[in-house]
């Protein structure tokens, strides 16, 4: 009875808020990939159930979680169960350093992706060669570009890729990304493809600067 009362309360909370709780994890019921007869209610420990619902997490949620940390799962759970489908969506070009932070179990594929994901792999060579465009306009920071170019967000995100690694201020970039999601938490669903690309690139840079750089040996 105690268990049923807890489930009753958690199911009520989920119905009202549409947000998962600490003990109730629900896959998207409107997901066309899940047939009605496949919907299952199971009671048990999350680690015993295998967290299979995690495989339905979208690439957009994976990216957003790097900034907002709003998915109710551990980094290890996300790597083990969600990463395979996310990789398929983005061919391994995903932010991964955050998810490896604090994970004790070895995840060889995630580590390999992280080793490949540095600043030079995120910013293509043609963009690095366009740094002179910023110099001509006196831009040398994320903040300057955003303040002057935010009326055309697509352009602002695009030319931020012309900045050198040491011109990216982590706190400025973090504030910008938080602002983007505060204005529209589902921004990836509501902008053009080029703007999505720009935001995702900034999140990969942020992921690398905040968590990837921390692994660099000090001089």
PDB file of C-alpha atoms in Angstrom:
ATOM      1  CA  UNK A   1       0.000   0.000   0.000  1.00  0.00           C
ATOM      2  CA  UNK A   2       2.859   2.375   0.763  1.00  0.00           C
ATOM      3  CA  UNK A   3       4.295   1.753  -2.703  1.00  0.00           C
ATOM      4  CA  UNK A   4       0.939   2.283  -4.387  1.00  0.00           C
ATOM      5  CA  UNK A   5       0.367   5.547  -2.506  1.00  0.00           C
ATOM      6  CA  UNK A   6       3.754   6.808  -3.676  1.00  0.00           C
ATOM      7  CA  UNK A   7       2.967   5.827  -7.260  1.00  0.00           C
ATOM      8  CA  UNK A   8      -0.446   7.493  -7.058  1.00  0.00           C
ATOM      9  CA  UNK A   9       1.137  10.781  -5.933  1.00  0.00           C
ATOM     10  CA  UNK A  10       3.918  10.634  -8.517  1.00  0.00           C
ATOM     11  CA  UNK A  11       1.476   9.813 -11.328  1.00  0.00           C
ATOM     12  CA  UNK A  12      -0.712  12.721 -10.216  1.00  0.00           C
ATOM     13  CA  UNK A  13       2.281  15.084 -10.216  1.00  0.00           C
ATOM     14  CA  UNK A  14       3.309  13.933 -13.687  1.00  0.00           C
ATOM     15  CA  UNK A  15      -0.240  14.366 -15.024  1.00  0.00           C
ATOM     16  CA  UNK A  16      -0.431  17.942 -13.697  1.00  0.00           C
ATOM     17  CA  UNK A  17       3.084  19.111 -14.643  1.00  0.00           C
ATOM     18  CA  UNK A  18       4.024  16.766 -17.513  1.00  0.00           C
ATOM     19  CA  UNK A  19       7.466  16.550 -15.908  1.00  0.00           C
ATOM     20  CA  UNK A  20       9.151  13.366 -14.750  1.00  0.00           C
ATOM     21  CA  UNK A  21       9.690  12.968 -11.019  1.00  0.00           C
ATOM     22  CA  UNK A  22      12.485  11.400  -9.038  1.00  0.00           C
ATOM     23  CA  UNK A  23      10.832   7.974  -9.114  1.00  0.00           C
ATOM     24  CA  UNK A  24       8.610   8.112 -12.195  1.00  0.00           C
ATOM     25  CA  UNK A  25      10.229   8.181 -15.619  1.00  0.00           C
ATOM     26  CA  UNK A  26       7.964   8.299 -18.639  1.00  0.00           C
ATOM     27  CA  UNK A  27       8.739   8.017 -22.330  1.00  0.00           C
ATOM     28  CA  UNK A  28       6.832  10.285 -24.696  1.00  0.00           C
ATOM     29  CA  UNK A  29       3.379   8.712 -25.040  1.00  0.00           C
ATOM     30  CA  UNK A  30       2.782  10.483 -28.347  1.00  0.00           C
ATOM     31  CA  UNK A  31       5.911   8.975 -29.870  1.00  0.00           C
ATOM     32  CA  UNK A  32       4.762   7.239 -33.065  1.00  0.00           C
ATOM     33  CA  UNK A  33       7.570   4.733 -32.746  1.00  0.00           C
ATOM     34  CA  UNK A  34       5.920   3.214 -29.672  1.00  0.00           C
ATOM     35  CA  UNK A  35       2.822   1.126 -30.356  1.00  0.00           C
ATOM     36  CA  UNK A  36      -0.004   1.141 -27.785  1.00  0.00           C
ATOM     37  CA  UNK A  37       0.568  -2.503 -26.924  1.00  0.00           C
ATOM     38  CA  UNK A  38       4.212  -1.724 -26.128  1.00  0.00           C
ATOM     39  CA  UNK A  39       3.405   0.710 -23.330  1.00  0.00           C
ATOM     40  CA  UNK A  40       4.396  -0.961 -20.062  1.00  0.00           C
ATOM     41  CA  UNK A  41       4.101   0.010 -16.411  1.00  0.00           C
ATOM     42  CA  UNK A  42       6.885  -1.485 -14.325  1.00  0.00           C
ATOM     43  CA  UNK A  43       7.701  -1.069 -10.649  1.00  0.00           C
ATOM     44  CA  UNK A  44      11.285  -1.504  -9.534  1.00  0.00           C
ATOM     45  CA  UNK A  45      14.654   0.174  -9.215  1.00  0.00           C
ATOM     46  CA  UNK A  46      15.710   2.288 -12.178  1.00  0.00           C
ATOM     47  CA  UNK A  47      18.987   0.411 -12.558  1.00  0.00           C
ATOM     48  CA  UNK A  48      17.102  -2.893 -12.719  1.00  0.00           C
ATOM     49  CA  UNK A  49      14.631  -1.642 -15.317  1.00  0.00           C
ATOM     50  CA  UNK A  50      17.484  -0.611 -17.606  1.00  0.00           C
ATOM     51  CA  UNK A  51      16.137   2.903 -18.231  1.00  0.00           C
ATOM     52  CA  UNK A  52      15.142   1.919 -21.758  1.00  0.00           C
ATOM     53  CA  UNK A  53      13.002   5.046 -22.104  1.00  0.00           C
ATOM     54  CA  UNK A  54      16.252   6.989 -22.293  1.00  0.00           C
ATOM     55  CA  UNK A  55      16.813   5.721 -25.817  1.00  0.00           C
ATOM     56  CA  UNK A  56      13.998   8.036 -26.920  1.00  0.00           C
ATOM     57  CA  UNK A  57      15.818  11.210 -25.851  1.00  0.00           C
ATOM     58  CA  UNK A  58      16.308  13.469 -28.853  1.00  0.00           C
ATOM     59  CA  UNK A  59      19.499  15.147 -29.961  1.00  0.00           C
ATOM     60  CA  UNK A  60      17.898  18.496 -29.191  1.00  0.00           C
ATOM     61  CA  UNK A  61      17.331  17.433 -25.574  1.00  0.00           C
ATOM     62  CA  UNK A  62      20.915  16.163 -25.372  1.00  0.00           C
ATOM     63  CA  UNK A  63      22.227  19.548 -26.524  1.00  0.00           C
ATOM     64  CA  UNK A  64      19.873  21.563 -24.315  1.00  0.00           C
ATOM     65  CA  UNK A  65      20.818  19.538 -21.245  1.00  0.00           C
ATOM     66  CA  UNK A  66      24.437  20.680 -21.620  1.00  0.00           C
ATOM     67  CA  UNK A  67      23.250  24.222 -20.887  1.00  0.00           C
ATOM     68  CA  UNK A  68      20.225  23.724 -18.633  1.00  0.00           C
ATOM     69  CA  UNK A  69      20.990  20.355 -17.023  1.00  0.00           C
ATOM     70  CA  UNK A  70      17.244  19.649 -17.144  1.00  0.00           C
ATOM     71  CA  UNK A  71      17.146  15.902 -17.847  1.00  0.00           C
ATOM     72  CA  UNK A  72      16.398  13.832 -14.713  1.00  0.00           C
ATOM     73  CA  UNK A  73      19.086  11.231 -15.403  1.00  0.00           C
ATOM     74  CA  UNK A  74      22.711  10.805 -14.426  1.00  0.00           C
ATOM     75  CA  UNK A  75      25.539  11.376 -16.894  1.00  0.00           C
ATOM     76  CA  UNK A  76      26.299   7.672 -16.856  1.00  0.00           C
ATOM     77  CA  UNK A  77      22.696   6.777 -17.682  1.00  0.00           C
ATOM     78  CA  UNK A  78      22.612   9.254 -20.537  1.00  0.00           C
ATOM     79  CA  UNK A  79      25.847   7.947 -22.050  1.00  0.00           C
ATOM     80  CA  UNK A  80      24.822   4.316 -21.759  1.00  0.00           C
ATOM     81  CA  UNK A  81      21.218   4.500 -22.931  1.00  0.00           C
ATOM     82  CA  UNK A  82      20.704   7.781 -24.814  1.00  0.00           C
ATOM     83  CA  UNK A  83      24.021   8.354 -26.566  1.00  0.00           C
ATOM     84  CA  UNK A  84      23.684   5.633 -29.252  1.00  0.00           C
ATOM     85  CA  UNK A  85      20.549   7.176 -30.752  1.00  0.00           C
ATOM     86  CA  UNK A  86      21.942  10.712 -30.409  1.00  0.00           C
ATOM     87  CA  UNK A  87      25.103   9.673 -32.253  1.00  0.00           C
ATOM     88  CA  UNK A  88      22.994   8.350 -35.098  1.00  0.00           C
ATOM     89  CA  UNK A  89      21.331  11.752 -35.417  1.00  0.00           C
ATOM     90  CA  UNK A  90      24.565  13.761 -35.462  1.00  0.00           C
ATOM     91  CA  UNK A  91      27.259  11.317 -36.656  1.00  0.00           C
ATOM     92  CA  UNK A  92      29.353  11.657 -33.488  1.00  0.00           C
ATOM     93  CA  UNK A  93      29.494  15.472 -33.650  1.00  0.00           C
ATOM     94  CA  UNK A  94      27.923  15.936 -30.224  1.00  0.00           C
ATOM     95  CA  UNK A  95      28.845  17.671 -26.972  1.00  0.00           C
ATOM     96  CA  UNK A  96      30.196  14.913 -24.769  1.00  0.00           C
ATOM     97  CA  UNK A  97      32.632  16.383 -22.223  1.00  0.00           C
ATOM     98  CA  UNK A  98      29.867  17.339 -19.771  1.00  0.00           C
ATOM     99  CA  UNK A  99      28.490  13.820 -19.808  1.00  0.00           C
ATOM    100  CA  UNK A 100      31.854  12.258 -19.025  1.00  0.00           C
ATOM    101  CA  UNK A 101      32.415  14.584 -16.061  1.00  0.00           C
ATOM    102  CA  UNK A 102      32.257  12.648 -12.822  1.00  0.00           C
ATOM    103  CA  UNK A 103      31.459   9.313 -14.491  1.00  0.00           C
ATOM    104  CA  UNK A 104      33.415   6.501 -12.875  1.00  0.00           C
ATOM    105  CA  UNK A 105      32.561   3.679 -15.269  1.00  0.00           C
ATOM    106  CA  UNK A 106      34.634   3.468 -18.445  1.00  0.00           C
ATOM    107  CA  UNK A 107      32.709   4.428 -21.590  1.00  0.00           C
ATOM    108  CA  UNK A 108      35.223   3.839 -24.368  1.00  0.00           C
ATOM    109  CA  UNK A 109      33.160   5.212 -27.261  1.00  0.00           C
ATOM    110  CA  UNK A 110      32.274   8.386 -25.356  1.00  0.00           C
ATOM    111  CA  UNK A 111      35.939   8.874 -24.437  1.00  0.00           C
ATOM    112  CA  UNK A 112      36.935   8.432 -28.079  1.00  0.00           C
ATOM    113  CA  UNK A 113      34.398  11.048 -29.190  1.00  0.00           C
ATOM    114  CA  UNK A 114      35.662  13.416 -26.485  1.00  0.00           C
ATOM    115  CA  UNK A 115      39.266  12.950 -27.620  1.00  0.00           C
ATOM    116  CA  UNK A 116      38.194  13.951 -31.139  1.00  0.00           C
ATOM    117  CA  UNK A 117      36.124  16.918 -29.945  1.00  0.00           C
ATOM    118  CA  UNK A 118      38.440  19.888 -29.481  1.00  0.00           C
ATOM    119  CA  UNK A 119      38.237  23.497 -30.633  1.00  0.00           C
ATOM    120  CA  UNK A 120      39.864  22.870 -34.015  1.00  0.00           C
ATOM    121  CA  UNK A 121      37.451  20.032 -34.784  1.00  0.00           C
ATOM    122  CA  UNK A 122      34.438  22.195 -33.887  1.00  0.00           C
ATOM    123  CA  UNK A 123      35.495  25.241 -35.909  1.00  0.00           C
ATOM    124  CA  UNK A 124      36.202  24.412 -39.536  1.00  0.00           C
ATOM    125  CA  UNK A 125      39.322  25.781 -41.221  1.00  0.00           C
ATOM    126  CA  UNK A 126      37.375  28.093 -43.528  1.00  0.00           C
ATOM    127  CA  UNK A 127      35.777  29.813 -40.516  1.00  0.00           C
ATOM    128  CA  UNK A 128      39.144  30.193 -38.784  1.00  0.00           C
ATOM    129  CA  UNK A 129      40.427  31.984 -41.875  1.00  0.00           C
ATOM    130  CA  UNK A 130      37.610  34.545 -41.604  1.00  0.00           C
ATOM    131  CA  UNK A 131      38.914  36.035 -38.361  1.00  0.00           C
ATOM    132  CA  UNK A 132      39.996  39.148 -40.273  1.00  0.00           C
ATOM    133  CA  UNK A 133      36.290  39.899 -40.832  1.00  0.00           C
ATOM    134  CA  UNK A 134      35.960  40.384 -37.057  1.00  0.00           C
ATOM    135  CA  UNK A 135      39.142  42.427 -36.820  1.00  0.00           C
ATOM    136  CA  UNK A 136      37.812  44.855 -39.434  1.00  0.00           C
ATOM    137  CA  UNK A 137      34.714  45.407 -37.284  1.00  0.00           C
ATOM    138  CA  UNK A 138      36.511  45.548 -33.960  1.00  0.00           C
ATOM    139  CA  UNK A 139      34.915  42.365 -32.630  1.00  0.00           C
ATOM    140  CA  UNK A 140      36.948  40.167 -30.306  1.00  0.00           C
ATOM    141  CA  UNK A 141      34.373  38.593 -27.996  1.00  0.00           C
ATOM    142  CA  UNK A 142      31.016  36.818 -27.894  1.00  0.00           C
ATOM    143  CA  UNK A 143      29.540  39.737 -25.963  1.00  0.00           C
ATOM    144  CA  UNK A 144      30.557  42.329 -28.548  1.00  0.00           C
ATOM    145  CA  UNK A 145      29.164  40.320 -31.434  1.00  0.00           C
ATOM    146  CA  UNK A 146      25.881  39.630 -29.644  1.00  0.00           C
ATOM    147  CA  UNK A 147      25.375  43.240 -28.627  1.00  0.00           C
ATOM    148  CA  UNK A 148      25.946  44.505 -32.160  1.00  0.00           C
ATOM    149  CA  UNK A 149      24.472  41.719 -34.272  1.00  0.00           C
ATOM    150  CA  UNK A 150      21.649  40.152 -32.225  1.00  0.00           C
ATOM    151  CA  UNK A 151      19.013  41.699 -34.503  1.00  0.00           C
ATOM    152  CA  UNK A 152      20.201  39.063 -36.987  1.00  0.00           C
ATOM    153  CA  UNK A 153      20.745  36.060 -34.749  1.00  0.00           C
ATOM    154  CA  UNK A 154      21.630  33.746 -37.605  1.00  0.00           C
ATOM    155  CA  UNK A 155      24.504  36.034 -38.614  1.00  0.00           C
ATOM    156  CA  UNK A 156      25.594  36.576 -34.996  1.00  0.00           C
ATOM    157  CA  UNK A 157      25.886  32.845 -34.342  1.00  0.00           C
ATOM    158  CA  UNK A 158      27.672  32.309 -37.645  1.00  0.00           C
ATOM    159  CA  UNK A 159      30.384  34.936 -37.183  1.00  0.00           C
ATOM    160  CA  UNK A 160      31.035  33.877 -33.579  1.00  0.00           C
ATOM    161  CA  UNK A 161      32.691  30.870 -35.194  1.00  0.00           C
ATOM    162  CA  UNK A 162      35.326  33.264 -36.555  1.00  0.00           C
ATOM    163  CA  UNK A 163      36.612  33.965 -33.031  1.00  0.00           C
ATOM    164  CA  UNK A 164      39.855  32.379 -31.877  1.00  0.00           C
ATOM    165  CA  UNK A 165      39.735  29.938 -28.967  1.00  0.00           C
ATOM    166  CA  UNK A 166      41.293  32.405 -26.520  1.00  0.00           C
ATOM    167  CA  UNK A 167      38.699  35.031 -27.493  1.00  0.00           C
ATOM    168  CA  UNK A 168      35.846  32.920 -26.156  1.00  0.00           C
ATOM    169  CA  UNK A 169      35.002  33.916 -22.600  1.00  0.00           C
ATOM    170  CA  UNK A 170      33.280  30.978 -20.910  1.00  0.00           C
ATOM    171  CA  UNK A 171      30.993  33.126 -18.765  1.00  0.00           C
ATOM    172  CA  UNK A 172      29.909  35.273 -21.709  1.00  0.00           C
ATOM    173  CA  UNK A 173      29.146  32.192 -23.760  1.00  0.00           C
ATOM    174  CA  UNK A 174      27.280  30.552 -20.884  1.00  0.00           C
ATOM    175  CA  UNK A 175      25.157  33.671 -20.337  1.00  0.00           C
ATOM    176  CA  UNK A 176      24.314  33.848 -24.034  1.00  0.00           C
ATOM    177  CA  UNK A 177      23.233  30.203 -24.220  1.00  0.00           C
ATOM    178  CA  UNK A 178      21.134  30.524 -21.068  1.00  0.00           C
ATOM    179  CA  UNK A 179      19.487  33.620 -22.521  1.00  0.00           C
ATOM    180  CA  UNK A 180      18.625  31.733 -25.713  1.00  0.00           C
ATOM    181  CA  UNK A 181      16.891  28.913 -23.832  1.00  0.00           C
ATOM    182  CA  UNK A 182      15.216  31.252 -21.351  1.00  0.00           C
ATOM    183  CA  UNK A 183      13.566  33.021 -24.283  1.00  0.00           C
ATOM    184  CA  UNK A 184      12.481  29.724 -25.850  1.00  0.00           C
ATOM    185  CA  UNK A 185      13.237  26.394 -24.211  1.00  0.00           C
ATOM    186  CA  UNK A 186      12.237  24.659 -27.466  1.00  0.00           C
ATOM    187  CA  UNK A 187      14.338  26.950 -29.634  1.00  0.00           C
ATOM    188  CA  UNK A 188      15.544  24.088 -31.833  1.00  0.00           C
ATOM    189  CA  UNK A 189      11.962  23.475 -32.939  1.00  0.00           C
ATOM    190  CA  UNK A 190      11.333  27.102 -33.839  1.00  0.00           C
ATOM    191  CA  UNK A 191      14.338  28.386 -35.799  1.00  0.00           C
ATOM    192  CA  UNK A 192      15.764  27.796 -39.271  1.00  0.00           C
ATOM    193  CA  UNK A 193      18.351  25.081 -39.911  1.00  0.00           C
ATOM    194  CA  UNK A 194      21.291  27.478 -40.168  1.00  0.00           C
ATOM    195  CA  UNK A 195      20.416  29.011 -36.786  1.00  0.00           C
ATOM    196  CA  UNK A 196      20.122  25.544 -35.243  1.00  0.00           C
ATOM    197  CA  UNK A 197      23.571  24.754 -36.606  1.00  0.00           C
ATOM    198  CA  UNK A 198      24.982  27.940 -35.086  1.00  0.00           C
ATOM    199  CA  UNK A 199      23.500  27.275 -31.644  1.00  0.00           C
ATOM    200  CA  UNK A 200      24.651  23.668 -31.621  1.00  0.00           C
ATOM    201  CA  UNK A 201      28.174  24.738 -32.573  1.00  0.00           C
ATOM    202  CA  UNK A 202      28.233  27.235 -29.692  1.00  0.00           C
ATOM    203  CA  UNK A 203      27.058  24.506 -27.296  1.00  0.00           C
ATOM    204  CA  UNK A 204      29.867  22.207 -28.460  1.00  0.00           C
ATOM    205  CA  UNK A 205      32.359  25.035 -27.895  1.00  0.00           C
ATOM    206  CA  UNK A 206      30.867  25.680 -24.458  1.00  0.00           C
ATOM    207  CA  UNK A 207      31.009  21.974 -23.612  1.00  0.00           C
ATOM    208  CA  UNK A 208      34.650  21.815 -24.646  1.00  0.00           C
ATOM    209  CA  UNK A 209      35.710  25.001 -22.848  1.00  0.00           C
ATOM    210  CA  UNK A 210      33.932  24.156 -19.588  1.00  0.00           C
ATOM    211  CA  UNK A 211      34.539  20.428 -19.258  1.00  0.00           C
ATOM    212  CA  UNK A 212      37.004  19.437 -21.982  1.00  0.00           C
ATOM    213  CA  UNK A 213      39.606  22.064 -21.114  1.00  0.00           C
ATOM    214  CA  UNK A 214      39.544  20.935 -17.496  1.00  0.00           C
ATOM    215  CA  UNK A 215      41.298  17.734 -18.556  1.00  0.00           C
ATOM    216  CA  UNK A 216      44.230  19.561 -20.174  1.00  0.00           C
ATOM    217  CA  UNK A 217      47.494  19.148 -18.238  1.00  0.00           C
ATOM    218  CA  UNK A 218      48.766  22.369 -16.709  1.00  0.00           C
ATOM    219  CA  UNK A 219      52.174  23.698 -17.678  1.00  0.00           C
TER     220      UNK A 219
END
